[in-house]
Each structure stands twice: as C-alpha cells, then as structure tokens.
C-alpha cells in the first residue's frame, strides 16, 4: 500500500485549517492560527451584527471550550465581520477540532461549518507538511509552517494529478511565535471532489534548500 506523506486532500466540509488573510473571505469561512505551539486563534466570518456567536473546541477528542465570542466582532466590510478567540494550553502534537454556533437578531440558528450541529473542523500546529483547506467560491488555502525569516518559499500543488500551482509566497510571512512563521497562498478554480496534493520548497539566508514534506523533492 502506498504511504501518502504529503498534503493529499479531497475537498469536503471538514479539512485541515491554519490561517486566512482577512478581507479575502466570504460568509462562513473559518480560520485557526497557531501562536507558537501552545496557543491557537480561532476565527469565523459571519454577517455583521450577530446576536450570539459561540466557539466550541476539542483537544484530543475532549471538549475544552464552549464560550461566547460575539463581543469580539471586527467588521471587515461588505456586511461581514470576524469573530475570534485565542485559546491556550495546547501542545505541538495535539489533535484540535473546532466549530461555531451563531444567530442574528430574530434569525435562524446556524452551525459552522456544517448544517448539522456536530460537524467539526480539524487543525494541527505540528509543522512538516503543507496544509490545504477548502474556502468558499471554489478557493483553496495552502499554508506551511517554517522557521521565521525564510529567504524564499514556494508552494507547488497538483489538482487531480496535474500540477497547476508553482507560486512564491515568501512575502506572505506571518510570525506566530516560537521562532516560527506561517506562509500562505489562496488559489481558486476548485470543485467539490477535487483531489489536491501540495508541497513546498524553501531556504533560509545562507542555507541549503528544504523540501516540505521532503526530504526529496517530489514528495507530495
């Protein structure tokens, strides 16, 4: 049996998530951003003026958070806002799951990401791979966590077995603590059911190149 050692994703309702550029989002987009290995910032994009928004988080299968976050509202334009919460107490290898519950004044109750209540998004702060997650409007988000200050980072991806991405993302660096940064790319043109594979190439100043997941170049 072939062992898959890269980001191999079929677009679905729940896949790995890491970080999103605010302002490029649509209603229902969700984000989880590692702050080092012990803290994670959870965010959701919803129509502005929510009466109530609640975040639920599970760590290694055990629920640790059920907290209202509607007071964190940050408007981002086009009638949308981001609601967020930073949660601590994680370790690098933890299996993290999260979801949101919300409603507008006089509006219907809503679960994010799924129509059903118990649909969870998964997240990990462990490096060593390129994470891929589904966004709305046929977009996919690619993220990779690397030591901060990379001189060059490039993301490669294949869609249904055919390479369609080879893009430098060095300028997208976002430091998350612990000497680590997240580099990211948003790409469109995907359909539900598409198979996506991803890898990255990077190097620090005066340093040899590194393939992620590697160690060889063509490991997806």
CSV table of C-alpha atoms in Angstrom, one decimal:
chain,number,residue,atom,x,y,z
A,1,UNK,CA,0.0,0.0,0.0
A,2,UNK,CA,1.4,3.4,-1.0
A,3,UNK,CA,2.1,5.6,2.0
A,4,UNK,CA,1.0,9.2,1.4
A,5,UNK,CA,3.4,11.6,3.1
A,6,UNK,CA,2.1,14.9,1.8
A,7,UNK,CA,-1.0,17.1,1.9
A,8,UNK,CA,-3.5,14.9,0.0
A,9,UNK,CA,-6.9,16.5,0.3
A,10,UNK,CA,-10.3,15.8,-1.2
A,11,UNK,CA,-12.4,19.0,-0.9
A,12,UNK,CA,-15.1,18.3,1.7
A,13,UNK,CA,-16.8,20.0,4.6
A,14,UNK,CA,-14.0,19.5,7.1
A,15,UNK,CA,-10.3,19.5,6.4
A,16,UNK,CA,-7.2,20.9,8.0
A,17,UNK,CA,-7.1,24.6,8.6
A,18,UNK,CA,-4.4,27.1,9.6
A,19,UNK,CA,-4.7,30.7,8.5
A,20,UNK,CA,-6.5,33.0,6.2
A,21,UNK,CA,-5.9,36.6,5.0
A,22,UNK,CA,-8.8,38.6,6.4
A,23,UNK,CA,-10.5,40.6,3.7
A,24,UNK,CA,-10.4,37.7,1.2
A,25,UNK,CA,-13.1,35.9,3.0
A,26,UNK,CA,-16.8,35.0,2.5
A,27,UNK,CA,-19.6,34.3,4.9
A,28,UNK,CA,-18.9,31.0,6.7
A,29,UNK,CA,-15.1,31.0,6.2
A,30,UNK,CA,-13.2,29.8,9.3
A,31,UNK,CA,-9.7,30.1,10.5
A,32,UNK,CA,-7.3,28.6,13.1
A,33,UNK,CA,-3.9,30.3,13.5
A,34,UNK,CA,-1.2,28.7,15.6
A,35,UNK,CA,0.5,31.1,18.0
A,36,UNK,CA,3.6,29.1,18.6
A,37,UNK,CA,2.7,25.6,19.8
A,38,UNK,CA,0.6,26.4,22.8
A,39,UNK,CA,-2.0,28.9,21.6
A,40,UNK,CA,-4.4,28.9,18.7
A,41,UNK,CA,-6.6,31.8,17.5
A,42,UNK,CA,-9.9,30.6,16.2
A,43,UNK,CA,-11.9,32.9,13.8
A,44,UNK,CA,-15.1,32.8,11.8
A,45,UNK,CA,-16.5,35.2,9.2
A,46,UNK,CA,-20.2,35.9,9.5
A,47,UNK,CA,-22.7,38.6,8.6
A,48,UNK,CA,-22.2,41.6,10.9
A,49,UNK,CA,-24.3,42.2,14.0
A,50,UNK,CA,-24.6,38.7,15.2
A,51,UNK,CA,-26.8,38.4,18.4
A,52,UNK,CA,-24.8,35.4,19.6
A,53,UNK,CA,-21.7,33.5,18.5
A,54,UNK,CA,-20.2,30.6,20.4
A,55,UNK,CA,-16.9,28.8,19.9
A,56,UNK,CA,-16.5,25.1,20.7
A,57,UNK,CA,-13.1,23.4,20.8
A,58,UNK,CA,-12.0,19.9,21.4
A,59,UNK,CA,-8.4,18.8,22.2
A,60,UNK,CA,-7.6,15.1,21.5
A,61,UNK,CA,-11.3,14.3,21.5
A,62,UNK,CA,-12.2,16.1,24.7
A,63,UNK,CA,-14.1,19.4,24.6
A,64,UNK,CA,-12.3,22.2,26.4
A,65,UNK,CA,-14.1,25.3,25.2
A,66,UNK,CA,-17.7,26.4,24.9
A,67,UNK,CA,-17.6,30.1,25.0
A,68,UNK,CA,-19.5,33.1,23.6
A,69,UNK,CA,-17.3,35.3,21.3
A,70,UNK,CA,-19.8,37.7,19.8
A,71,UNK,CA,-18.2,40.5,21.8
A,72,UNK,CA,-15.0,40.1,19.7
A,73,UNK,CA,-16.7,41.3,16.5
A,74,UNK,CA,-14.4,43.1,14.0
A,75,UNK,CA,-16.1,44.4,10.8
A,76,UNK,CA,-14.2,43.7,7.6
A,77,UNK,CA,-16.6,45.3,5.1
A,78,UNK,CA,-19.3,44.0,2.7
A,79,UNK,CA,-21.6,43.4,5.6
A,80,UNK,CA,-19.2,40.8,7.1
A,81,UNK,CA,-17.4,40.6,10.5
A,82,UNK,CA,-14.8,38.3,12.0
A,83,UNK,CA,-15.5,36.8,15.5
A,84,UNK,CA,-12.5,35.3,17.2
A,85,UNK,CA,-11.0,33.8,20.4
A,86,UNK,CA,-7.4,32.9,21.4
A,87,UNK,CA,-7.2,29.6,23.3
A,88,UNK,CA,-4.1,28.3,25.2
A,89,UNK,CA,-2.9,25.1,26.7
A,90,UNK,CA,-2.1,23.1,23.5
A,91,UNK,CA,0.9,21.0,22.7
A,92,UNK,CA,2.5,20.7,19.3
A,93,UNK,CA,1.1,17.3,18.5
A,94,UNK,CA,-2.4,17.9,19.8
A,95,UNK,CA,-5.4,16.9,17.6
A,96,UNK,CA,-7.6,20.1,17.6
A,97,UNK,CA,-11.2,20.3,16.4
A,98,UNK,CA,-13.5,23.4,16.4
A,99,UNK,CA,-16.9,24.7,15.3
A,100,UNK,CA,-19.1,27.7,15.8
A,101,UNK,CA,-22.8,28.3,16.6
A,102,UNK,CA,-24.5,31.7,15.9
A,103,UNK,CA,-27.6,33.6,15.1
A,104,UNK,CA,-28.6,37.1,14.1
A,105,UNK,CA,-31.3,39.0,16.0
A,106,UNK,CA,-34.6,37.3,15.1
A,107,UNK,CA,-32.6,34.9,12.8
A,108,UNK,CA,-32.3,31.2,12.5
A,109,UNK,CA,-29.7,29.3,14.5
A,110,UNK,CA,-26.7,28.3,12.4
A,111,UNK,CA,-23.8,25.9,12.8
A,112,UNK,CA,-20.4,26.5,11.1
A,113,UNK,CA,-19.0,24.6,9.2
A,114,UNK,CA,-21.9,22.2,8.8
A,115,UNK,CA,-25.7,22.3,8.6
A,116,UNK,CA,-25.7,19.7,11.4
A,117,UNK,CA,-24.5,20.6,14.9
A,118,UNK,CA,-21.7,18.1,15.4
A,119,UNK,CA,-19.6,18.8,12.3
A,120,UNK,CA,-16.1,19.8,13.3
A,121,UNK,CA,-13.1,21.4,11.6
A,122,UNK,CA,-9.7,19.8,12.3
A,123,UNK,CA,-6.4,21.7,12.9
A,124,UNK,CA,-2.8,21.0,14.0
A,125,UNK,CA,0.1,23.1,15.0
A,126,UNK,CA,2.6,20.4,14.0
A,127,UNK,CA,4.9,21.5,11.2
A,128,UNK,CA,6.4,19.3,8.4
A,129,UNK,CA,3.6,19.5,5.8
A,130,UNK,CA,1.6,21.8,3.6
A,131,UNK,CA,-1.9,22.2,4.9
A,132,UNK,CA,-4.8,22.5,2.4
A,133,UNK,CA,-8.3,23.6,3.3
A,134,UNK,CA,-11.4,24.5,1.4
A,135,UNK,CA,-12.7,28.0,1.3
A,136,UNK,CA,-15.9,29.3,-0.3
A,137,UNK,CA,-16.3,30.2,-4.0
A,138,UNK,CA,-14.1,27.4,-5.3
A,139,UNK,CA,-11.0,28.5,-3.4
A,140,UNK,CA,-8.4,26.5,-1.5
A,141,UNK,CA,-5.9,27.8,1.1
A,142,UNK,CA,-2.4,26.4,1.3
A,143,UNK,CA,-0.3,27.1,4.4
A,144,UNK,CA,3.1,25.8,5.6
A,145,UNK,CA,4.7,26.5,9.0
A,146,UNK,CA,8.5,27.1,8.8
A,147,UNK,CA,11.3,28.8,10.8
A,148,UNK,CA,10.9,32.6,10.6
A,149,UNK,CA,12.8,34.7,8.2
A,150,UNK,CA,12.9,32.5,5.1
A,151,UNK,CA,14.7,33.9,2.1
A,152,UNK,CA,12.5,32.0,-0.3
A,153,UNK,CA,9.3,29.9,-0.1
A,154,UNK,CA,7.5,28.4,-3.0
A,155,UNK,CA,4.3,26.3,-2.9
A,156,UNK,CA,3.6,23.6,-5.5
A,157,UNK,CA,0.2,21.9,-6.0
A,158,UNK,CA,-1.4,19.3,-8.2
A,159,UNK,CA,-5.1,19.3,-8.9
A,160,UNK,CA,-6.4,15.8,-9.8
A,161,UNK,CA,-2.9,14.7,-10.6
A,162,UNK,CA,-1.9,17.7,-12.8
A,163,UNK,CA,0.4,20.4,-11.4
A,164,UNK,CA,-1.4,23.8,-11.5
A,165,UNK,CA,0.5,25.8,-8.9
A,166,UNK,CA,4.1,26.9,-8.6
A,167,UNK,CA,4.0,30.2,-6.7
A,168,UNK,CA,6.4,32.1,-4.5
A,169,UNK,CA,4.8,33.0,-1.2
A,170,UNK,CA,7.8,34.5,0.8
A,171,UNK,CA,6.1,37.9,1.2
A,172,UNK,CA,3.1,36.3,2.9
A,173,UNK,CA,5.0,35.5,6.1
A,174,UNK,CA,3.1,35.8,9.4
A,175,UNK,CA,5.1,35.3,12.5
A,176,UNK,CA,3.2,33.1,15.1
A,177,UNK,CA,5.8,32.9,17.9
A,178,UNK,CA,8.4,30.4,19.0
A,179,UNK,CA,10.6,31.3,16.0
A,180,UNK,CA,8.0,30.0,13.5
A,181,UNK,CA,6.1,31.7,10.7
A,182,UNK,CA,3.2,30.7,8.5
A,183,UNK,CA,3.4,31.2,4.7
A,184,UNK,CA,0.2,31.0,2.7
A,185,UNK,CA,-1.5,31.1,-0.6
A,186,UNK,CA,-5.1,31.3,-1.7
A,187,UNK,CA,-5.9,29.7,-5.1
A,188,UNK,CA,-9.2,29.5,-7.0
A,189,UNK,CA,-10.7,27.2,-9.6
A,190,UNK,CA,-11.6,24.1,-7.5
A,191,UNK,CA,-14.7,22.0,-7.4
A,192,UNK,CA,-16.2,19.7,-4.8
A,193,UNK,CA,-14.5,16.3,-5.1
A,194,UNK,CA,-11.2,17.6,-6.5
A,195,UNK,CA,-8.1,15.9,-5.2
A,196,UNK,CA,-5.3,18.3,-4.2
A,197,UNK,CA,-1.7,17.5,-3.4
A,198,UNK,CA,0.8,20.1,-2.2
A,199,UNK,CA,4.4,20.5,-1.3
A,200,UNK,CA,6.8,23.4,-0.6
A,201,UNK,CA,10.4,24.4,-1.2
A,202,UNK,CA,12.2,26.9,1.0
A,203,UNK,CA,15.5,28.1,2.2
A,204,UNK,CA,16.9,30.5,4.9
A,205,UNK,CA,19.6,33.1,4.1
A,206,UNK,CA,22.9,31.3,3.5
A,207,UNK,CA,21.3,27.9,3.9
A,208,UNK,CA,20.5,24.9,1.8
A,209,UNK,CA,17.1,24.4,0.3
A,210,UNK,CA,14.5,22.3,2.2
A,211,UNK,CA,11.6,20.4,0.7
A,212,UNK,CA,8.3,20.0,2.7
A,213,UNK,CA,7.3,17.3,3.5
A,214,UNK,CA,10.6,16.1,1.9
A,215,UNK,CA,13.3,15.1,2.3
A,216,UNK,CA,13.4,14.5,-1.5
A,217,UNK,CA,11.9,17.0,-4.0
A,218,UNK,CA,9.0,15.0,-5.5
A,219,UNK,CA,7.3,14.0,-2.2
A,220,UNK,CA,3.8,15.3,-2.1
